[in-house]
Coordinates of C-alpha atoms and ligand atoms in Angstrom, one line a residue:
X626 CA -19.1 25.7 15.6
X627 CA -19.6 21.9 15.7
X628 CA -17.0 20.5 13.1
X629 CA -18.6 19.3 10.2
X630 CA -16.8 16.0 10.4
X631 CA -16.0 15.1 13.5
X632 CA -17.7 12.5 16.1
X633 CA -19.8 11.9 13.1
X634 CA -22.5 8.4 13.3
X635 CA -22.3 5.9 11.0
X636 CA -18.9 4.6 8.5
X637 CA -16.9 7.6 10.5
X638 CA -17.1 6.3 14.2
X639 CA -14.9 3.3 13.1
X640 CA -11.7 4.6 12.6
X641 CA -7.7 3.9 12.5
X642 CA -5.6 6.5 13.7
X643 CA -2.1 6.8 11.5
X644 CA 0.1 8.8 13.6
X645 CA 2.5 10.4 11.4
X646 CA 6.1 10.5 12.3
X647 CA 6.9 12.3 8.5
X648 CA 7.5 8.6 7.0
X649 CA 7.2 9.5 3.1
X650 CA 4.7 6.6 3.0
X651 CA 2.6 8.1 5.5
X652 CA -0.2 9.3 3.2
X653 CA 0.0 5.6 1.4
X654 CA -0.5 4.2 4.4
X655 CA -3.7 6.2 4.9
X656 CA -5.1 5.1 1.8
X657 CA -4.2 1.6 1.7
X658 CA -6.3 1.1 5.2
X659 CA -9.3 3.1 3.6
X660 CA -8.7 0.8 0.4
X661 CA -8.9 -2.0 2.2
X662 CA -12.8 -0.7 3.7
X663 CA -11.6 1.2 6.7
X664 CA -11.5 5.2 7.4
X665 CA -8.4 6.2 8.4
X666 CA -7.5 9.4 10.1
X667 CA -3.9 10.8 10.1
X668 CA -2.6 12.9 13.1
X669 CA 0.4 14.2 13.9
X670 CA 2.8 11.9 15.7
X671 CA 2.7 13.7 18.9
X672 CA -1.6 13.9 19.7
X673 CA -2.4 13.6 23.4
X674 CA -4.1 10.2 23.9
X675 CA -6.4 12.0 25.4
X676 CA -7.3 13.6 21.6
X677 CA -6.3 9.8 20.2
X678 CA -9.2 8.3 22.5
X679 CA -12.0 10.6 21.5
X680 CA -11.4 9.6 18.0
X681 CA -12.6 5.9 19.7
X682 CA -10.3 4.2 16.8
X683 CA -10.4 0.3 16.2
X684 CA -6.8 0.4 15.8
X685 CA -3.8 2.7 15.3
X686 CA -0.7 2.9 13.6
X687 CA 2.6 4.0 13.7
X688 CA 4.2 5.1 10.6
X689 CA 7.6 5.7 9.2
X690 CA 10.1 8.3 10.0
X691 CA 13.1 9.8 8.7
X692 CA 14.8 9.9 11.7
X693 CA 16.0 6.9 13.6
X694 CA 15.1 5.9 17.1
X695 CA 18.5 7.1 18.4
X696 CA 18.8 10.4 17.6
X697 CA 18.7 12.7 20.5
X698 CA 15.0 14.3 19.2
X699 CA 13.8 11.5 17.9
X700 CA 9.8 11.4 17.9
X701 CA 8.1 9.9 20.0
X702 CA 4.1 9.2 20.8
X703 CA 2.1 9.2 24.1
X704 CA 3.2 6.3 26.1
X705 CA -0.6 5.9 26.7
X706 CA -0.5 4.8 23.3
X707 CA 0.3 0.8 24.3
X708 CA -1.9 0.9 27.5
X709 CA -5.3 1.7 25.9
X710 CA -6.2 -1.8 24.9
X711 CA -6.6 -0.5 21.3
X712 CA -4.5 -2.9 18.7
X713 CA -1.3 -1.4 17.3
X714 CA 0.4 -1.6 14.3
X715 CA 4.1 0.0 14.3
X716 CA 5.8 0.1 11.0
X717 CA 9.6 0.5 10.5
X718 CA 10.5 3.4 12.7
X719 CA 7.1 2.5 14.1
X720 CA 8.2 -0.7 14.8
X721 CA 11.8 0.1 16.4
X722 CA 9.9 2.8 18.4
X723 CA 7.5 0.5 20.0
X724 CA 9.9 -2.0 20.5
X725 CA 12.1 1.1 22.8
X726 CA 9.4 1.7 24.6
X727 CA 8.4 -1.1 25.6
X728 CA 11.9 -2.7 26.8
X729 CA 13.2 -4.0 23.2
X730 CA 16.4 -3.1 22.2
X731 CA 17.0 -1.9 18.4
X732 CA 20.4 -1.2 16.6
X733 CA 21.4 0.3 13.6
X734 CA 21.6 -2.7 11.4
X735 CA 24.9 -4.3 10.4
X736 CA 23.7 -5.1 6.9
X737 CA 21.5 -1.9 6.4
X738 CA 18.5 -3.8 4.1
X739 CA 16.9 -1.9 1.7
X740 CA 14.7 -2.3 -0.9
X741 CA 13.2 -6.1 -1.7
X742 CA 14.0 -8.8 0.8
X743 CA 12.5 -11.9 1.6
X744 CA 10.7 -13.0 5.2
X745 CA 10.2 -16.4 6.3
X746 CA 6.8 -16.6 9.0
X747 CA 7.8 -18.2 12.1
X748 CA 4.0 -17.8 13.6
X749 CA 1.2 -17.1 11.1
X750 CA -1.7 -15.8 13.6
X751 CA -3.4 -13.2 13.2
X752 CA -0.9 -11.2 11.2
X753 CA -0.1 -13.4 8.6
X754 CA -2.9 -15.7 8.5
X755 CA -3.8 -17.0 5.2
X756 CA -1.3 -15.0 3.3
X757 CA 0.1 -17.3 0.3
X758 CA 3.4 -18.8 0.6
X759 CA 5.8 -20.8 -1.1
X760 CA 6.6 -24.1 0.6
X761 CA 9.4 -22.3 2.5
X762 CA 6.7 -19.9 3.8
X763 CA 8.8 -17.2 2.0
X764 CA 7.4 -14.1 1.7
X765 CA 8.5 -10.7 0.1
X766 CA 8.5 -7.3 1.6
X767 CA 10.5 -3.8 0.8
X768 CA 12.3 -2.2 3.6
X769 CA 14.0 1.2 3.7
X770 CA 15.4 1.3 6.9
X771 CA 18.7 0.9 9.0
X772 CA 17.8 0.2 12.4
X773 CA 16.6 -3.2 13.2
X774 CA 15.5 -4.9 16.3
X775 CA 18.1 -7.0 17.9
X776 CA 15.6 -8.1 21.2
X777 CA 11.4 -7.6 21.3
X778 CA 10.0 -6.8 24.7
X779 CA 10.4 -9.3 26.9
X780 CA 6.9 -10.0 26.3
X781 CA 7.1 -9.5 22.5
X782 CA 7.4 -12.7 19.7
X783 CA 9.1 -12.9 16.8
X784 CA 6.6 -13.5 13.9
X785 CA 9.0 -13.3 11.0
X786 CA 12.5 -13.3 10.3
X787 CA 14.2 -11.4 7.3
X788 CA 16.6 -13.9 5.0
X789 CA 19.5 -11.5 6.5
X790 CA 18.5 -12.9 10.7
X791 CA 16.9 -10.1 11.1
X792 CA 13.2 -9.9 12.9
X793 CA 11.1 -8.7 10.6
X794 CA 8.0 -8.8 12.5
X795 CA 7.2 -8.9 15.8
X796 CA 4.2 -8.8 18.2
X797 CA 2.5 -9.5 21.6
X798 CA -0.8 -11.3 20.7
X799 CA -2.4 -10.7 24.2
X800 CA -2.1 -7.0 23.8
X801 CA -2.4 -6.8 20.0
X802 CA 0.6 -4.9 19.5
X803 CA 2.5 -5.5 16.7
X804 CA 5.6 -4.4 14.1
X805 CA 7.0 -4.8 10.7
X806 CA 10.1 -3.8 9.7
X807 CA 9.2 -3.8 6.5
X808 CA 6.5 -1.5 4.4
X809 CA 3.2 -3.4 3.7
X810 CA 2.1 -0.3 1.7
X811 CA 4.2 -0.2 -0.9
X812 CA 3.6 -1.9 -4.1
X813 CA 6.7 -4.1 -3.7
X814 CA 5.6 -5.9 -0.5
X815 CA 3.5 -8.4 -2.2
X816 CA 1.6 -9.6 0.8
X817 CA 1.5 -6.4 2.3
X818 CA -2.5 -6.0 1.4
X819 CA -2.8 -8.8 3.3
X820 CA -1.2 -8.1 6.2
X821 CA -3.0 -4.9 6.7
X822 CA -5.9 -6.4 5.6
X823 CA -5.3 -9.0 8.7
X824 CA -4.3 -6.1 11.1
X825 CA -7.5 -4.2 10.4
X826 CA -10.3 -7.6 10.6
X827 CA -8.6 -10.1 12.3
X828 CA -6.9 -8.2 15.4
X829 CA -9.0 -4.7 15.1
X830 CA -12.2 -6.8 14.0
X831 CA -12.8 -4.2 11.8
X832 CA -16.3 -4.2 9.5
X833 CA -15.9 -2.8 6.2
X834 CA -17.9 0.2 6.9
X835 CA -15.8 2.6 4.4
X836 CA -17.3 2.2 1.0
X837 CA -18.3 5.2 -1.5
X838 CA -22.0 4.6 -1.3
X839 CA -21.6 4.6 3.0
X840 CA -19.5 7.7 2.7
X841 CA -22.3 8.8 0.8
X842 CA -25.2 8.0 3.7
X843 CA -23.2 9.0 6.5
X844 CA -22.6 12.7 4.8
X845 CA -25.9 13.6 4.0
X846 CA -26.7 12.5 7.1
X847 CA -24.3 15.0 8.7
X848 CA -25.2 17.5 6.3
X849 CA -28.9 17.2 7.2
X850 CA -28.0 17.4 11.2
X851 CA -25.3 20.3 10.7
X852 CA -27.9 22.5 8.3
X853 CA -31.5 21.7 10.2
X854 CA -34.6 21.7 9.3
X855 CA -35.0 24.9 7.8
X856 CA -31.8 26.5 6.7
X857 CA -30.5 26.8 3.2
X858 CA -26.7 26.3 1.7
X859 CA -24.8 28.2 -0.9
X860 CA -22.2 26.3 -3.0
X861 CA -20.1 27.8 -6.0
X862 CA -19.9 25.6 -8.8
X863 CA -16.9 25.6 -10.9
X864 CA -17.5 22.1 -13.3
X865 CA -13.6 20.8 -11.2
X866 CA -14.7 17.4 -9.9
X867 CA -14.4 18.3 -6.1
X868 CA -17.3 21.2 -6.5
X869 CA -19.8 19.3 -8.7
X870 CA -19.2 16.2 -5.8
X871 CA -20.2 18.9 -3.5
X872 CA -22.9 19.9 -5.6
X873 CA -24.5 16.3 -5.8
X874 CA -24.3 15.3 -2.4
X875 CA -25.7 18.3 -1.3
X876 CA -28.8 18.2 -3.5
X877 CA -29.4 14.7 -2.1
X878 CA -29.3 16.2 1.3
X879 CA -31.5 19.6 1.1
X880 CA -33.5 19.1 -2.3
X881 CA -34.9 22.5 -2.8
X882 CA -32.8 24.3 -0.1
X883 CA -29.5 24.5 -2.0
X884 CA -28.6 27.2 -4.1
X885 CA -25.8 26.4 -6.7
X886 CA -24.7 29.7 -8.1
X887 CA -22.2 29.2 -11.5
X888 CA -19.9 32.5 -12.2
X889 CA -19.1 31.8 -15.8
X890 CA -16.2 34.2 -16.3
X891 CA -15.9 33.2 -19.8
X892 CA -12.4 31.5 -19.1
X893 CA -13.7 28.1 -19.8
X894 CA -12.7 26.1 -22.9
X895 CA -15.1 26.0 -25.8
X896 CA -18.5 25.2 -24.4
X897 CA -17.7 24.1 -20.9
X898 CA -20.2 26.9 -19.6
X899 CA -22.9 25.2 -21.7
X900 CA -22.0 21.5 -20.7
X901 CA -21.6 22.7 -16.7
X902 CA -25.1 24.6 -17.2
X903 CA -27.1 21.9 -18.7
X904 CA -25.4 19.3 -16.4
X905 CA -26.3 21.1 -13.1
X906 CA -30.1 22.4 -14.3
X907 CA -30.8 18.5 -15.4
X908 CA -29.5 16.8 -12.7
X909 CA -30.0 19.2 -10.0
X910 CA -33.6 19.6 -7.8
X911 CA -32.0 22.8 -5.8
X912 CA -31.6 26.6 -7.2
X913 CA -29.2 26.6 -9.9
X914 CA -28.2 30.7 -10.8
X915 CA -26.4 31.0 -14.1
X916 CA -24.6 34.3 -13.9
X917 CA -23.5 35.0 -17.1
X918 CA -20.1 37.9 -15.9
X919 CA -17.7 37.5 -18.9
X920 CA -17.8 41.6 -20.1
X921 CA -17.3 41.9 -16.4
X922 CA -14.0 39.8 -16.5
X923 CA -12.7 41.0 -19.6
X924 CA -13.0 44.6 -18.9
X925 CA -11.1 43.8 -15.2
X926 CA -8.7 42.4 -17.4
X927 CA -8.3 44.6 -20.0
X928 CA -4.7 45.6 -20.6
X929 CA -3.2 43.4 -18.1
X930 CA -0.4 41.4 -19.1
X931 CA 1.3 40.6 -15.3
X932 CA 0.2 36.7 -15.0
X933 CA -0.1 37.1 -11.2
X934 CA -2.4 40.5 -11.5
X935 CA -4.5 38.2 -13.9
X936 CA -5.0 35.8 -10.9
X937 CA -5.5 38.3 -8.6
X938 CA -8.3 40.2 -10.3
X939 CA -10.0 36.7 -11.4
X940 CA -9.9 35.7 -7.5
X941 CA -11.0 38.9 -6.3
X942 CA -13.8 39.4 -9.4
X943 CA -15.1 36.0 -8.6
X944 CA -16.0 36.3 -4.9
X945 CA -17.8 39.8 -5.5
X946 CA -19.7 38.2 -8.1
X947 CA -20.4 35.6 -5.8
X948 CA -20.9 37.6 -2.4
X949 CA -23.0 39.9 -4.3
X950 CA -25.1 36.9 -5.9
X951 CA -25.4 34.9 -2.4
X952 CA -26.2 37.8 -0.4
X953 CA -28.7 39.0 -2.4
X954 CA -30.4 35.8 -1.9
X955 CA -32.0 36.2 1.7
X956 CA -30.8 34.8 4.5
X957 CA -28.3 31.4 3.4
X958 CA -26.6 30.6 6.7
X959 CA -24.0 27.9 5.3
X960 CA -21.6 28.1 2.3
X961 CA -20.2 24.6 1.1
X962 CA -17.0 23.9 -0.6
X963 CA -15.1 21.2 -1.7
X964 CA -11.4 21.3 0.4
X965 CA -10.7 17.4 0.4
X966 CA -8.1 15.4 2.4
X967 CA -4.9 17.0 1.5
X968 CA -5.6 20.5 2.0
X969 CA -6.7 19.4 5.4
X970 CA -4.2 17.3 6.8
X971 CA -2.0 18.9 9.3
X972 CA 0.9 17.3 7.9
X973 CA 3.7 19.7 8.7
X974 CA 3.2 18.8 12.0
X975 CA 4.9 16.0 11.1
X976 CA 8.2 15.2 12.2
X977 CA 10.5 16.6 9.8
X978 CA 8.5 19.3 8.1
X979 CA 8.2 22.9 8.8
X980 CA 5.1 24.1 7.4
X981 CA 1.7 23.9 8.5
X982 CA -0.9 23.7 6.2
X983 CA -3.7 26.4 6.6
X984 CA -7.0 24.6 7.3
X985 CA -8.9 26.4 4.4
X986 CA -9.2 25.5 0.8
X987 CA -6.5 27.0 -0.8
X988 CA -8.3 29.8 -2.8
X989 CA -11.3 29.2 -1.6
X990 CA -13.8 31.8 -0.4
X991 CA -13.0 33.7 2.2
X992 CA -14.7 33.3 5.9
X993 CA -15.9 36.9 6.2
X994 CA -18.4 36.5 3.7
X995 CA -20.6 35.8 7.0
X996 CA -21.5 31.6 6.3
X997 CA -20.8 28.6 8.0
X998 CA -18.8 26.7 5.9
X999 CA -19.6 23.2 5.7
X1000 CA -16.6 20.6 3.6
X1001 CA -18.1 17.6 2.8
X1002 CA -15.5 16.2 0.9
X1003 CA -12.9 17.0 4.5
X1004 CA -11.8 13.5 4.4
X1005 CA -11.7 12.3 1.1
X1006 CA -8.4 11.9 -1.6
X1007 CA -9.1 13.2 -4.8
X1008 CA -9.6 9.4 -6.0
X1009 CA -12.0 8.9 -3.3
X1010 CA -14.0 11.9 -4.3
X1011 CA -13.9 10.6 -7.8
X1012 CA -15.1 6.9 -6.4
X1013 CA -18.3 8.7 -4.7
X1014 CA -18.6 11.1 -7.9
X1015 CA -18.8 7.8 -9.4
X1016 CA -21.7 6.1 -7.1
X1017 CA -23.1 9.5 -7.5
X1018 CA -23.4 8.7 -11.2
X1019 CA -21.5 11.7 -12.5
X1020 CA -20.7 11.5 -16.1
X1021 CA -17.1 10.9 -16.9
X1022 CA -16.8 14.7 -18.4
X1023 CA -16.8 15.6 -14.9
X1024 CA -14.9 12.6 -13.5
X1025 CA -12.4 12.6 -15.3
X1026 CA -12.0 16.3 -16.1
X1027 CA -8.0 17.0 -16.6
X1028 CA -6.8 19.7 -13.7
X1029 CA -7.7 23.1 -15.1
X1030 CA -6.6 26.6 -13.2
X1031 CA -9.0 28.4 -11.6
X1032 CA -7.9 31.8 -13.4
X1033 CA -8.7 29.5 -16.7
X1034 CA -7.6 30.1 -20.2
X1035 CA -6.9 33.8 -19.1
X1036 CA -3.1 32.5 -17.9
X1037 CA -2.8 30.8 -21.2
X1038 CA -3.1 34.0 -23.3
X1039 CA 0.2 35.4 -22.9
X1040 CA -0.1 39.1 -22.6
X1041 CA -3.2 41.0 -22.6
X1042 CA -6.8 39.6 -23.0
X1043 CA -9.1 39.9 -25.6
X1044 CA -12.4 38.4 -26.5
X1045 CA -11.1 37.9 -30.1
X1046 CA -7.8 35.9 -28.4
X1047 CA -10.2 34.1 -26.4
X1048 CA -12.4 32.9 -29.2
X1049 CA -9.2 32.1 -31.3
X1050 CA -7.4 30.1 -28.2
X1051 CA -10.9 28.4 -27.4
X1052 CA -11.0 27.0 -31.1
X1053 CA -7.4 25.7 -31.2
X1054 CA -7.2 23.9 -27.7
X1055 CA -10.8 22.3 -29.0
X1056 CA -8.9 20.8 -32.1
X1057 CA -6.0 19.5 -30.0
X1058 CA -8.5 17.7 -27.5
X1059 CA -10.6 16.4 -29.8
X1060 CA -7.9 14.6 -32.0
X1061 CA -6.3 13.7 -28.9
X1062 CA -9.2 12.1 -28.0
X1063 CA -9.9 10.9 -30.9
X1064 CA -6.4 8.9 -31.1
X1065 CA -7.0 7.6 -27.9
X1066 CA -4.2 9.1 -25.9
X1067 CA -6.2 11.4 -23.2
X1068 CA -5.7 9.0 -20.5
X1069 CA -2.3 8.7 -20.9
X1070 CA -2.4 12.2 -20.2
X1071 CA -1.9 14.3 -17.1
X1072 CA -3.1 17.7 -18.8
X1073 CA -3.2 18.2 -23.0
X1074 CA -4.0 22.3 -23.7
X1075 CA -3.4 25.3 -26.1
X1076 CA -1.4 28.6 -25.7
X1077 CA -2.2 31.6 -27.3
X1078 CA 1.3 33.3 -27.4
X1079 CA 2.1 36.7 -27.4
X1080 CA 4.5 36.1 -30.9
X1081 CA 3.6 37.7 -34.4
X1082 CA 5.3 35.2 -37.4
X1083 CA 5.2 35.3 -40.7
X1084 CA 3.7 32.5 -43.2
X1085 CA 2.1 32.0 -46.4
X1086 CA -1.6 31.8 -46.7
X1087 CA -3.3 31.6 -50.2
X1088 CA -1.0 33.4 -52.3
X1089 CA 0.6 36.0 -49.9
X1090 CA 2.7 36.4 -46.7
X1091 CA 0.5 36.5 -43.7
X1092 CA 1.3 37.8 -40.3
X1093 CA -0.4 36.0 -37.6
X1094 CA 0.0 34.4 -33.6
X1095 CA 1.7 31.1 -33.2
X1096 CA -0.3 28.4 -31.1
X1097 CA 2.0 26.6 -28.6
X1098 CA 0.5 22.8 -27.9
X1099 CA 1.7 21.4 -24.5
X1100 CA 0.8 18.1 -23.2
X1101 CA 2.4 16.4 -20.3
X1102 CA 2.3 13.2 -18.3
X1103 CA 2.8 13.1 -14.8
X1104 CA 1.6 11.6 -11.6
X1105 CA 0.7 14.8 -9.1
X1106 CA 2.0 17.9 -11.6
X1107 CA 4.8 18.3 -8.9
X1108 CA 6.8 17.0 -11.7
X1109 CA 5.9 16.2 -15.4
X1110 CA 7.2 15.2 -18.3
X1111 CA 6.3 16.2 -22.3
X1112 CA 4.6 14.1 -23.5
X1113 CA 5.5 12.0 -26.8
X1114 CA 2.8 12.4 -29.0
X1115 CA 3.4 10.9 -32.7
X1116 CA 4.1 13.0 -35.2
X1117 CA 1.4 11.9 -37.3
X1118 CA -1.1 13.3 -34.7
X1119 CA 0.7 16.5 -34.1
X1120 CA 1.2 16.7 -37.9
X1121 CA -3.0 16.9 -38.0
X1122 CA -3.3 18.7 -35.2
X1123 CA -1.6 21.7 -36.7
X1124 CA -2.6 21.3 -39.9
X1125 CA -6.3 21.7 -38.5
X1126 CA -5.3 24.1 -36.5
X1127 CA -4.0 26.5 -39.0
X1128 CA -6.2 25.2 -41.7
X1129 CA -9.5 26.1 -39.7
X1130 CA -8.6 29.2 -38.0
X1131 CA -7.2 31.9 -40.9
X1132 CA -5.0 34.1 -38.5
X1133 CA -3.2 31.3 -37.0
X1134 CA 0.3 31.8 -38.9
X1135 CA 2.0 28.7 -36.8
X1136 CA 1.7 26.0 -34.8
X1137 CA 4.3 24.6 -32.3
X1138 CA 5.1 21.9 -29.5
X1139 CA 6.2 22.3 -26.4
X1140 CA 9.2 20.2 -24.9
X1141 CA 10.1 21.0 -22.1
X1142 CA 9.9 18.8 -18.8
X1143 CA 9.0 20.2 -15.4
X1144 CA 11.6 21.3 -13.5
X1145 CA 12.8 23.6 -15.4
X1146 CA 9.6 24.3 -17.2
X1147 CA 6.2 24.5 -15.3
X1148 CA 3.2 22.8 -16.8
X1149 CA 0.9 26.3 -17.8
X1150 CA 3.0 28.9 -19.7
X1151 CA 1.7 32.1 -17.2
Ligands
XMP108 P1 2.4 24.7 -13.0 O1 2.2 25.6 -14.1 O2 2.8 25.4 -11.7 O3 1.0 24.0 -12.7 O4 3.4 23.5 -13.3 C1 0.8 22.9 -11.8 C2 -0.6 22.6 -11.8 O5 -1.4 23.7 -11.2 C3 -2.3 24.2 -12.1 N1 -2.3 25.6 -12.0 C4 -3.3 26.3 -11.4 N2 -4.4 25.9 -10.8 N3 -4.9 28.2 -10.2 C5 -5.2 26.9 -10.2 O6 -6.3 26.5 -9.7 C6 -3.8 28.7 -10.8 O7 -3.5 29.9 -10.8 C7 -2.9 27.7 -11.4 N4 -1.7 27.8 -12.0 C8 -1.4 26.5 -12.4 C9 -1.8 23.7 -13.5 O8 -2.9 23.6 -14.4 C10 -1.2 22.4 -13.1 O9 -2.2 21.4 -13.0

């Protein structure tokens, strides 16, 4: 099958290639370049230039590394790398790497500089050009490594030198190869924008061809040359922001020949079914099937109380309610999905890291249900997909929808499910949005939800003792839900919160906040 993505026309055939020695910036590298206007394509450190060439990139890069360029299995690229007349960029271990292989010497640095350190330019061009400097020409940049270059190639120049002696840059301007010992990616480099900016226009002569709206052109492009003339495409919408991108981009391709089929397993919040319904059938021109399973789910479900069986059944409920759906359609050759950049990426085989990421969304639908898949969004980071959402003119309920689990509120029920616990947990998580929202704090937010606990307790309603659930509020702040931390609401607002809560909805007997950080906590309660 001709890959969706690759050798594509258009923003995609101008490229950098990051080769990825496991540098924990890697991945920031990646998305400082496409920042900056330029796609940029990560592969493993170790790629045949052979591969590297067909990619036809304007430049490439050498990342960071763990490992230092002494150790007996250090990693190491095709030589080719340095003879293909394409510009290179080595940074940190990238740098001390290039500089071994091409007759420098490096040495594990007497005064080991880390974090912020100061670099005055000895030669502007190209690298530094134009960057703003204090009369000293002092710049700023963050290192994080030991090993420093003691000579360049005996071709090589020294561009910059750190406040310690040290070379901080260093390049050959006939052959565009160049190094920085020091991270332009990181926040802390202050002219590091720059310099990458310079790398990628002044020495790759880079155009900035990667923009949301020419991601936009060059996939429906593809889209129209993978799918034909005649064929038609089956997507799954869910309301997440990666599927409804898929959704959009799609209808812009194929019109009429798209078939968007919504499972609502009645695990949504309060009226999200409604909103994703009206949003799709409005702003839609393809099929959009509404199939309305949630008896089906709730009988599946009935009695089960093991949080991983409740994910399982949803999973497994949801793609024969989907099979059955698209197959009953006629013949739909392709299926669409929304995997984006990160599920993608073969990362792990990076230097340092054992696992390698399957090439399929995680929990995505499976191959054997007989389509091509096609993945749109196969190059994008989740704030990229939001950026072409954006120039897709998605509304911001979709944009900027908090992360919600695919098995839904039935993993914040604890215990069994009912459709009375669902109603009940579906009205309490509304009131703690909406006067979240209302006090301004949802940004702030990573994710801001209700539990339904599985705890009877006693209170006072009217005039007698009252035995109801207790409502468990968790809201968190954190930057990738790897970690997370509670989050510190006022009491004034929580005070409202469960005074609305218990006030509005009779059996509630109690209302409490959870405090607990991840680790040891996780962020849902199931
Ligand atoms: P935890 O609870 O592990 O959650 O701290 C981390 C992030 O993952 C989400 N989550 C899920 N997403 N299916 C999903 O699609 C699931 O079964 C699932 N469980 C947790 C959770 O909401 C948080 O963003």
């Amino acid at each position: 099958m001709e890959h969706f993505l690759e050798n594509g026309k258009g923003s995609l055939s101008e490229k950098v290639v990051l080769l990825d020695f496991g540098g924990q910036y890697s991945m920031l590298i990646a998305r400082r370049v496409r920042e900056a206007g330029v796609y940029c394509e990560v592969l493993p450190y170790n790629t045949p230039w052979e591969v590297i060439q067909g990619h036809n990139p304007a430049g490439i890069i050498l990342s960071g590394s763990p490992a230092s360029v002494y150790q007996e299995d250090a990693p190491k690229c095709d030589p080719a790398v340095y003879e293909g007349g394409v510009p290179v960029l080595g940074i940190c271990y990238g740098m001390h790497l290039l500089n071994i292989d091409l007759g420098g010497e490096v040495k594990k640095g007497s005064r080991s500089e880390f974090g912020r350190t100061s670099f005055t330019i000895e030669q502007p061009e190209p690298l530094f050009r134009g960057i703003s400097i204090n009369d000293e020409a002092v710049c700023y940049g963050w290192m994080s490594h030991q090993d420093e270059v003691l000579n360049p190639p005996p071709d090589f120049e020294v561009l910059a030198w750190t406040e310690n002696g040290t070379v901080a840059a260093t390049g050959n301007r006939q052959k565009n190869i160049y190094g920085l010992q020091f991270h332009p990616e990181v926040v802390h480099s202050p002219c590091g924008e720059d310099v990458l900016k310079n790398f990628l226009y002044k020495v790759c002569q880079c155009s900035h061809s990667w923009t949301p709206r020419s991601f936009i052109d060059d996939a429906v492009a593809r889209i129209r040359r993978v799918v034909g003339e005649n064929e038609r495409v089956v997507c799954a919408l869910s309301g997440g922001v990666d599927s409804s991108v898929v959704a959009f981009l799609l209808d812009k391709a194929l019109g009429s020949r798209a078939v968007f089929i919504f499972v609502d397993h009645g695990l949504l919040r309060l009226d999200e079914a409604k909103e994703v319904a009206r949003l799709f059938k409005e702003g839609l021109q393809g099929q959009f099937i509404h199939i309305d399973a949630r008896e089906k789910f709730l009988k599946r479900l009935e009695g089960v109380t093991d949080p991983e069986e409740k994910r399982r059944i949803i999973g497994n409920e949801f793609i024969n309610v989907f099979k059955e759906k698209a197959l009953s359609m006629g013949d739909i050759a392709y299926l669409a999905q929304g995997t984006i950049y990160p599920d993608v990426i073969e990362s792990g085989s990076a230097y340092g890291s054992a696992v390698i990421k399957s090439h399929h969304n995680v929990g995505g639908l499976p191959e054997e249900l007989g389509f091509e898949l096609i993945e749109p969004l196969r190059e994008l980071f989740k704030d990229e997909v939001r950026l072409v959402g954006k120039e897709l003119n998605l509304p911001d309920a979709i944009l900027k929808r908090q992360p919600f689990p695919g098995p839904g509120l039935a993993v914040r029920i604890i215990g069994a499910i009912s459709a009375g616990k669902l109603d009940l947990l579906q009205k309490a998580d509304a009131i703690f949005r909406n006067e979240v929202e209302k006090a301004g704090y949802k940004d702030e937010l990573w994710q801001f939800f209700a539990v339904l606990t599985d705890v009877q307790v006693v209170g006072v309603k009217g005039d007698g003792r009252h035995y109801g659930p207790v409502i468990a509020l968790r809201a968190v702040v954190s930057e990738d839900a790897m970690t997370a931390d509670w989050a510190r609401l006022p009491h004034e607002l929580l005070e409202k919160i469960s005074a609305r809560i218990t006030g509005e909805i009779p059996d509630v007997a109690r209302v409490v906040y959870d405090i607990t950080s991840k680790p040891p906590g996780t962020i849902e309660w199931e």
